[in-house]
Amino acid sequence: MSKGKYAADISSIQEAYTRIKSYVIKTPIISSTSLDDISRRQLYFKCENFQKSGAFKFRGACNAVFSLPDEAISKGVITHSSGNHAAALSLAAKLRGVPAYIVVPNNAPTCKVENIKRYDGRVNFSETNMRSRIEVANKLRQEIGAILIPSSNDGRIMSGQGTISLEILEQAPKIDTIVVPISGGGMLAGVALAAKAINPAIRILGAEPKGADDAARSKAAGRIITLRETDTIADGLRAFLGDVTWPVVRDLVDDIIVVEDTEIIKAMKLCFNILKIVVEPSAAIGLAAVLSNTFQKNPAWKDSKHVGIVVSGGNVDMNLF
């Protein structure tokens, strides 16, 4: 599991934690006997919805921004994102004292756009498709000279997100399985790299919506599959795997569990009614995956008794909620 094989490793993740730990929140793990009974397992919810900027994305963004030398970052940073990475990068840049130029699709949730502006990010809208997002971001980068910080497909991002594993396995060492939402794969890849280095026997599962199941299809095909379009309530899970994240997902992630939007909505309600936390659809998908028939009835996971679930964020538009 050397860095020569992947863009990050346990060393880069530990270095990232040293770099960012004074900025990030060591988020709590909560549990519920009611949800344990429903799932017939012990569940440990890693609450990244309590992270600064309201999502796990701050870890990776913070690591990327603070790893850059002063001269390189002097003109600021730029990204395109559906929302959470954009807000996280805006906050990290603000802490570093440099501007953040953010490209978001014009259908991004209002609460996420407001988060970007709250952290002084400079918002630029694109069309809803990925091609438009990339084109607008590239044009801005050429005009301004800012450094592009991808939302997922970057070793610095993966290393920052991987710090979740360092915390969760310290807080709940009994965990034998970790379930992680997957979009571009930065968090899943980082979590897998760190967790497998700490405990090679641990199981790492991705959770993905049916309407954006490129990762599951990619795993099945053994190569990156990109969808022509996505259709899911989980707005934070519409990105695709990249050439940096894919090799880790291919090699170290044990399986991808695909769930329907109706299952995600049910899990959101359970988080609110039982855990008493507000989560966005993308963050509820881990619980949805664990409660799904795909997981519950699969003999491969019968020994998954202590399951860590990464609750990735809480930035949900209240009208949607």
GROMACS .gro file of C-alpha atoms in nm:
model
  321
    1MET     CA    1   0.000   0.000   0.000
    2SER     CA    2   0.283   0.237  -0.087
    3LYS     CA    3   0.236   0.588  -0.212
    4GLY     CA    4   0.404   0.477  -0.532
    5LYS     CA    5   0.094   0.270  -0.606
    6TYR     CA    6  -0.169   0.520  -0.495
    7ALA     CA    7  -0.180   0.900  -0.466
    8ALA     CA    8  -0.201   0.876  -0.085
    9ASP     CA    9  -0.101   0.633   0.188
   10ILE     CA   10  -0.108   0.602   0.565
   11SER     CA   11   0.195   0.830   0.597
   12SER     CA   12   0.038   1.111   0.392
   13ILE     CA   13  -0.284   1.070   0.590
   14GLN     CA   14  -0.100   1.095   0.922
   15GLU     CA   15   0.088   1.401   0.791
   16ALA     CA   16  -0.244   1.551   0.688
   17TYR     CA   17  -0.383   1.501   1.037
   18THR     CA   18  -0.084   1.676   1.191
   19ARG     CA   19  -0.138   1.962   0.945
   20ILE     CA   20  -0.513   2.008   0.997
   21LYS     CA   21  -0.595   1.889   1.348
   22SER     CA   22  -0.582   2.240   1.492
   23TYR     CA   23  -0.846   2.349   1.237
   24VAL     CA   24  -1.086   2.054   1.212
   25ILE     CA   25  -1.330   1.923   1.470
   26LYS     CA   26  -1.273   1.574   1.606
   27THR     CA   27  -1.633   1.483   1.542
   28PRO     CA   28  -1.818   1.259   1.787
   29ILE     CA   29  -1.948   0.909   1.738
   30ILE     CA   30  -2.306   0.851   1.847
   31SER     CA   31  -2.512   0.535   1.872
   32SER     CA   32  -2.867   0.419   1.924
   33THR     CA   33  -2.992   0.094   2.075
   34SER     CA   34  -3.308   0.136   1.868
   35LEU     CA   35  -3.112   0.144   1.542
   36ASP     CA   36  -2.892  -0.138   1.666
   37ASP     CA   37  -3.206  -0.346   1.715
   38ILE     CA   38  -3.342  -0.255   1.371
   39SER     CA   39  -3.014  -0.338   1.198
   40ARG     CA   40  -2.929  -0.634   1.424
   41ARG     CA   41  -2.580  -0.491   1.459
   42GLN     CA   42  -2.398  -0.233   1.666
   43LEU     CA   43  -2.382   0.090   1.469
   44TYR     CA   44  -2.138   0.374   1.525
   45PHE     CA   45  -2.228   0.701   1.354
   46LYS     CA   46  -1.928   0.925   1.281
   47CYS     CA   47  -2.095   1.268   1.276
   48GLU     CA   48  -1.917   1.469   1.010
   49ASN     CA   49  -2.235   1.674   0.986
   50PHE     CA   50  -2.088   1.849   1.295
   51GLN     CA   51  -1.765   1.926   1.109
   52LYS     CA   52  -1.674   2.285   1.022
   53SER     CA   53  -1.862   2.395   0.708
   54GLY     CA   54  -2.113   2.120   0.790
   55ALA     CA   55  -1.943   1.831   0.611
   56PHE     CA   56  -1.637   1.605   0.597
   57LYS     CA   57  -1.511   1.799   0.295
   58PHE     CA   58  -1.337   2.050   0.521
   59ARG     CA   59  -1.073   1.789   0.608
   60GLY     CA   60  -0.954   1.745   0.250
   61ALA     CA   61  -0.990   2.109   0.155
   62CYS     CA   62  -0.799   2.219   0.463
   63ASN     CA   63  -0.517   1.975   0.391
   64ALA     CA   64  -0.490   2.086   0.028
   65VAL     CA   65  -0.491   2.458   0.108
   66PHE     CA   66  -0.244   2.442   0.395
   67SER     CA   67  -0.006   2.209   0.211
   68LEU     CA   68   0.058   2.470  -0.061
   69PRO     CA   69   0.353   2.712  -0.031
   70ASP     CA   70   0.276   3.084  -0.002
   71GLU     CA   71   0.396   3.170  -0.352
   72ALA     CA   72   0.191   2.899  -0.518
   73ILE     CA   73  -0.132   2.996  -0.343
   74SER     CA   74  -0.093   3.374  -0.361
   75LYS     CA   75  -0.359   3.413  -0.633
   76GLY     CA   76  -0.606   3.191  -0.452
   77VAL     CA   77  -0.775   2.861  -0.522
   78ILE     CA   78  -1.055   2.753  -0.752
   79THR     CA   79  -1.287   2.455  -0.774
   80HIS     CA   80  -1.614   2.332  -0.918
   81SER     CA   81  -1.844   2.154  -0.676
   82SER     CA   82  -2.208   2.082  -0.606
   83GLY     CA   83  -2.173   2.253  -0.271
   84ASN     CA   84  -1.996   2.093   0.025
   85HIS     CA   85  -1.642   2.097  -0.117
   86ALA     CA   86  -1.704   2.451  -0.236
   87ALA     CA   87  -1.799   2.572   0.111
   88ALA     CA   88  -1.514   2.378   0.270
   89LEU     CA   89  -1.258   2.521   0.028
   90SER     CA   90  -1.396   2.871   0.084
   91LEU     CA   91  -1.351   2.836   0.459
   92ALA     CA   92  -1.002   2.684   0.429
   93ALA     CA   93  -0.896   2.963   0.192
   94LYS     CA   94  -1.038   3.225   0.427
   95LEU     CA   95  -0.835   3.079   0.713
   96ARG     CA   96  -0.526   3.088   0.491
   97GLY     CA   97  -0.601   3.446   0.386
   98VAL     CA   98  -0.644   3.385   0.012
   99PRO     CA   99  -0.947   3.412  -0.219
  100ALA     CA  100  -1.156   3.112  -0.329
  101TYR     CA  101  -1.330   3.112  -0.667
  102ILE     CA  102  -1.615   2.864  -0.674
  103VAL     CA  103  -1.808   2.722  -0.968
  104VAL     CA  104  -2.139   2.560  -0.871
  105PRO     CA  105  -2.421   2.423  -1.088
  106ASN     CA  106  -2.722   2.652  -1.105
  107ASN     CA  107  -2.939   2.390  -0.935
  108ALA     CA  108  -2.719   2.361  -0.625
  109PRO     CA  109  -2.916   2.371  -0.296
  110THR     CA  110  -2.963   2.726  -0.170
  111CYS     CA  111  -2.822   2.640   0.171
  112LYS     CA  112  -2.496   2.523   0.014
  113VAL     CA  113  -2.460   2.838  -0.197
  114GLU     CA  114  -2.524   3.045   0.115
  115ASN     CA  115  -2.251   2.851   0.296
  116ILE     CA  116  -2.002   2.938   0.022
  117LYS     CA  117  -2.088   3.306   0.047
  118ARG     CA  118  -2.075   3.293   0.428
  119TYR     CA  119  -1.711   3.191   0.402
  120ASP     CA  120  -1.638   3.464   0.144
  121GLY     CA  121  -1.621   3.227  -0.152
  122ARG     CA  122  -1.673   3.400  -0.487
  123VAL     CA  123  -1.960   3.217  -0.655
  124ASN     CA  124  -1.977   3.155  -1.029
  125PHE     CA  125  -2.266   2.952  -1.169
  126SER     CA  126  -2.249   2.691  -1.445
  127GLU     CA  127  -2.501   2.468  -1.616
  128THR     CA  128  -2.593   2.151  -1.431
  129ASN     CA  129  -2.375   1.915  -1.635
  130MET     CA  130  -2.014   1.832  -1.550
  131ARG     CA  131  -1.881   1.960  -1.882
  132SER     CA  132  -2.013   2.308  -1.813
  133ARG     CA  133  -1.870   2.306  -1.460
  134ILE     CA  134  -1.526   2.216  -1.590
  135GLU     CA  135  -1.537   2.471  -1.873
  136VAL     CA  136  -1.633   2.759  -1.642
  137ALA     CA  137  -1.368   2.659  -1.388
  138ASN     CA  138  -1.094   2.633  -1.653
  139LYS     CA  139  -1.185   2.973  -1.796
  140LEU     CA  140  -1.164   3.133  -1.453
  141ARG     CA  141  -0.835   2.961  -1.377
  142GLN     CA  142  -0.682   3.095  -1.698
  143GLU     CA  143  -0.805   3.446  -1.624
  144ILE     CA  144  -0.707   3.459  -1.257
  145GLY     CA  145  -0.418   3.217  -1.218
  146ALA     CA  146  -0.566   3.048  -0.912
  147ILE     CA  147  -0.478   2.687  -0.828
  148LEU     CA  148  -0.740   2.423  -0.902
  149ILE     CA  149  -0.831   2.207  -0.602
  150PRO     CA  150  -1.048   1.915  -0.718
  151SER     CA  151  -1.329   1.797  -0.493
  152SER     CA  152  -1.214   1.433  -0.488
  153ASN     CA  153  -0.961   1.327  -0.749
  154ASP     CA  154  -0.650   1.450  -0.569
  155GLY     CA  155  -0.402   1.289  -0.332
  156ARG     CA  156  -0.413   1.582  -0.088
  157ILE     CA  157  -0.791   1.559  -0.072
  158MET     CA  158  -0.781   1.182  -0.020
  159SER     CA  159  -0.524   1.223   0.258
  160GLY     CA  160  -0.737   1.481   0.437
  161GLN     CA  161  -1.051   1.271   0.415
  162GLY     CA  162  -0.858   0.967   0.531
  163THR     CA  163  -0.812   1.130   0.872
  164ILE     CA  164  -1.169   1.017   0.942
  165SER     CA  165  -1.034   0.663   0.978
  166LEU     CA  166  -0.767   0.772   1.226
  167GLU     CA  167  -1.038   0.913   1.450
  168ILE     CA  168  -1.313   0.656   1.409
  169LEU     CA  169  -1.086   0.357   1.477
  170GLU     CA  170  -0.946   0.529   1.784
  171GLN     CA  171  -1.293   0.620   1.910
  172ALA     CA  172  -1.451   0.281   1.837
  173PRO     CA  173  -1.175   0.019   1.796
  174LYS     CA  174  -1.429  -0.267   1.778
  175ILE     CA  175  -1.547  -0.154   1.436
  176ASP     CA  176  -1.505  -0.433   1.179
  177THR     CA  177  -1.682  -0.262   0.887
  178ILE     CA  178  -1.698   0.100   0.771
  179VAL     CA  179  -1.970   0.223   0.536
  180VAL     CA  180  -1.889   0.540   0.341
  181PRO     CA  181  -2.092   0.740   0.086
  182ILE     CA  182  -1.929   0.751  -0.255
  183SER     CA  183  -1.939   1.019  -0.521
  184GLY     CA  184  -1.601   1.116  -0.664
  185GLY     CA  185  -1.442   0.868  -0.427
  186GLY     CA  186  -1.207   1.096  -0.233
  187MET     CA  187  -1.348   1.010   0.108
  188LEU     CA  188  -1.400   0.642   0.036
  189ALA     CA  189  -1.047   0.608  -0.101
  190GLY     CA  190  -0.890   0.796   0.190
  191VAL     CA  191  -1.089   0.604   0.450
  192ALA     CA  192  -1.000   0.273   0.285
  193LEU     CA  193  -0.629   0.351   0.265
  194ALA     CA  194  -0.604   0.447   0.631
  195ALA     CA  195  -0.837   0.183   0.772
  196LYS     CA  196  -0.680  -0.105   0.580
  197ALA     CA  197  -0.333   0.009   0.690
  198ILE     CA  198  -0.445   0.011   1.055
  199ASN     CA  199  -0.649  -0.309   1.031
  200PRO     CA  200  -0.604  -0.511   0.708
  201ALA     CA  201  -0.903  -0.731   0.798
  202ILE     CA  202  -1.150  -0.443   0.819
  203ARG     CA  203  -1.428  -0.432   0.558
  204ILE     CA  204  -1.484  -0.110   0.362
  205LEU     CA  205  -1.815  -0.063   0.183
  206GLY     CA  206  -1.929   0.221  -0.037
  207ALA     CA  207  -2.290   0.341  -0.038
  208GLU     CA  208  -2.432   0.480  -0.362
  209PRO     CA  209  -2.773   0.589  -0.494
  210LYS     CA  210  -2.931   0.392  -0.777
  211GLY     CA  211  -2.961   0.706  -0.986
  212ALA     CA  212  -2.585   0.768  -0.977
  213ASP     CA  213  -2.439   0.419  -0.949
  214ASP     CA  214  -2.125   0.466  -1.158
  215ALA     CA  215  -1.899   0.328  -0.883
  216ALA     CA  216  -2.095   0.004  -0.854
  217ARG     CA  217  -2.093  -0.034  -1.230
  218SER     CA  218  -1.722   0.043  -1.241
  219LYS     CA  219  -1.646  -0.220  -0.977
  220ALA     CA  220  -1.849  -0.477  -1.170
  221ALA     CA  221  -1.679  -0.392  -1.500
  222GLY     CA  222  -1.327  -0.354  -1.362
  223ARG     CA  223  -1.291  -0.014  -1.528
  224ILE     CA  224  -1.428   0.337  -1.484
  225ILE     CA  225  -1.786   0.369  -1.607
  226THR     CA  226  -1.923   0.722  -1.649
  227LEU     CA  227  -2.298   0.778  -1.665
  228ARG     CA  228  -2.457   1.005  -1.924
  229GLU     CA  229  -2.675   1.158  -1.652
  230THR     CA  230  -2.762   1.116  -1.287
  231ASP     CA  231  -3.097   1.128  -1.110
  232THR     CA  232  -3.099   1.116  -0.731
  233ILE     CA  233  -3.209   1.317  -0.431
  234ALA     CA  234  -2.853   1.280  -0.298
  235ASP     CA  235  -2.713   1.593  -0.464
  236GLY     CA  236  -2.370   1.540  -0.309
  237LEU     CA  237  -2.329   1.198  -0.474
  238ARG     CA  238  -2.357   1.290  -0.841
  239ALA     CA  239  -1.987   1.316  -0.926
  240PHE     CA  240  -1.785   1.038  -1.087
  241LEU     CA  241  -1.472   0.845  -0.998
  242GLY     CA  242  -1.143   0.977  -1.135
  243ASP     CA  243  -0.809   0.826  -1.229
  244VAL     CA  244  -0.670   0.902  -0.881
  245THR     CA  245  -0.956   0.766  -0.670
  246TRP     CA  246  -1.054   0.472  -0.890
  247PRO     CA  247  -0.746   0.250  -0.828
  248VAL     CA  248  -0.806   0.262  -0.451
  249VAL     CA  249  -1.177   0.192  -0.486
  250ARG     CA  250  -1.100  -0.090  -0.729
  251ASP     CA  251  -0.840  -0.254  -0.507
  252LEU     CA  252  -0.935  -0.182  -0.146
  253VAL     CA  253  -1.312  -0.131  -0.128
  254ASP     CA  254  -1.486  -0.461  -0.063
  255ASP     CA  255  -1.818  -0.375  -0.227
  256ILE     CA  256  -2.056  -0.095  -0.327
  257ILE     CA  257  -2.411  -0.111  -0.192
  258VAL     CA  258  -2.668   0.059  -0.413
  259VAL     CA  259  -2.993   0.193  -0.264
  260GLU     CA  260  -3.304   0.366  -0.391
  261ASP     CA  261  -3.391   0.727  -0.309
  262THR     CA  262  -3.690   0.604  -0.109
  263GLU     CA  263  -3.450   0.416   0.120
  264ILE     CA  264  -3.240   0.730   0.161
  265ILE     CA  265  -3.545   0.934   0.260
  266LYS     CA  266  -3.645   0.670   0.514
  267ALA     CA  267  -3.293   0.680   0.661
  268MET     CA  268  -3.305   1.060   0.683
  269LYS     CA  269  -3.623   1.031   0.887
  270LEU     CA  270  -3.465   0.773   1.116
  271CYS     CA  271  -3.165   0.999   1.174
  272PHE     CA  272  -3.396   1.283   1.269
  273ASN     CA  273  -3.647   1.088   1.474
  274ILE     CA  274  -3.408   0.852   1.654
  275LEU     CA  275  -3.058   1.003   1.644
  276LYS     CA  276  -3.202   1.357   1.667
  277ILE     CA  277  -2.964   1.489   1.401
  278VAL     CA  278  -3.031   1.667   1.073
  279VAL     CA  279  -2.850   1.508   0.779
  280GLU     CA  280  -2.852   1.567   0.407
  281PRO     CA  281  -2.955   1.282   0.174
  282SER     CA  282  -2.594   1.202   0.087
  283ALA     CA  283  -2.519   1.155   0.457
  284ALA     CA  284  -2.815   0.927   0.525
  285ILE     CA  285  -2.714   0.679   0.258
  286GLY     CA  286  -2.480   0.486   0.488
  287LEU     CA  287  -2.764   0.397   0.721
  288ALA     CA  288  -2.986   0.323   0.420
  289ALA     CA  289  -2.722   0.082   0.291
  290VAL     CA  290  -2.690  -0.104   0.623
  291LEU     CA  291  -3.069  -0.143   0.649
  292SER     CA  292  -3.106  -0.253   0.287
  293ASN     CA  293  -3.179  -0.610   0.184
  294THR     CA  294  -2.860  -0.602  -0.021
  295PHE     CA  295  -2.661  -0.578   0.301
  296GLN     CA  296  -2.890  -0.754   0.547
  297LYS     CA  297  -2.940  -1.067   0.336
  298ASN     CA  298  -2.588  -1.098   0.196
  299PRO     CA  299  -2.399  -1.378   0.375
  300ALA     CA  300  -2.072  -1.199   0.295
  301TRP     CA  301  -2.155  -0.942   0.564
  302LYS     CA  302  -2.298  -1.173   0.831
  303ASP     CA  303  -1.983  -1.118   1.040
  304SER     CA  304  -2.011  -0.740   1.019
  305LYS     CA  305  -2.127  -0.690   1.377
  306HIS     CA  306  -1.969  -0.353   1.461
  307VAL     CA  307  -2.040  -0.115   1.175
  308GLY     CA  308  -1.908   0.238   1.147
  309ILE     CA  309  -2.121   0.470   0.934
  310VAL     CA  310  -1.979   0.799   0.813
  311VAL     CA  311  -2.251   1.064   0.836
  312SER     CA  312  -2.094   1.286   0.577
  313GLY     CA  313  -2.279   1.617   0.613
  314GLY     CA  314  -2.577   1.814   0.736
  315ASN     CA  315  -2.617   2.080   0.469
  316VAL     CA  316  -2.974   2.018   0.363
  317ASP     CA  317  -3.215   2.279   0.231
  318MET     CA  318  -3.491   2.306   0.491
  319ASN     CA  319  -3.761   2.308   0.224
  320LEU     CA  320  -3.629   1.975   0.096
  321PHE     CA  321  -3.595   1.840   0.449
   0.00000   0.00000   0.00000
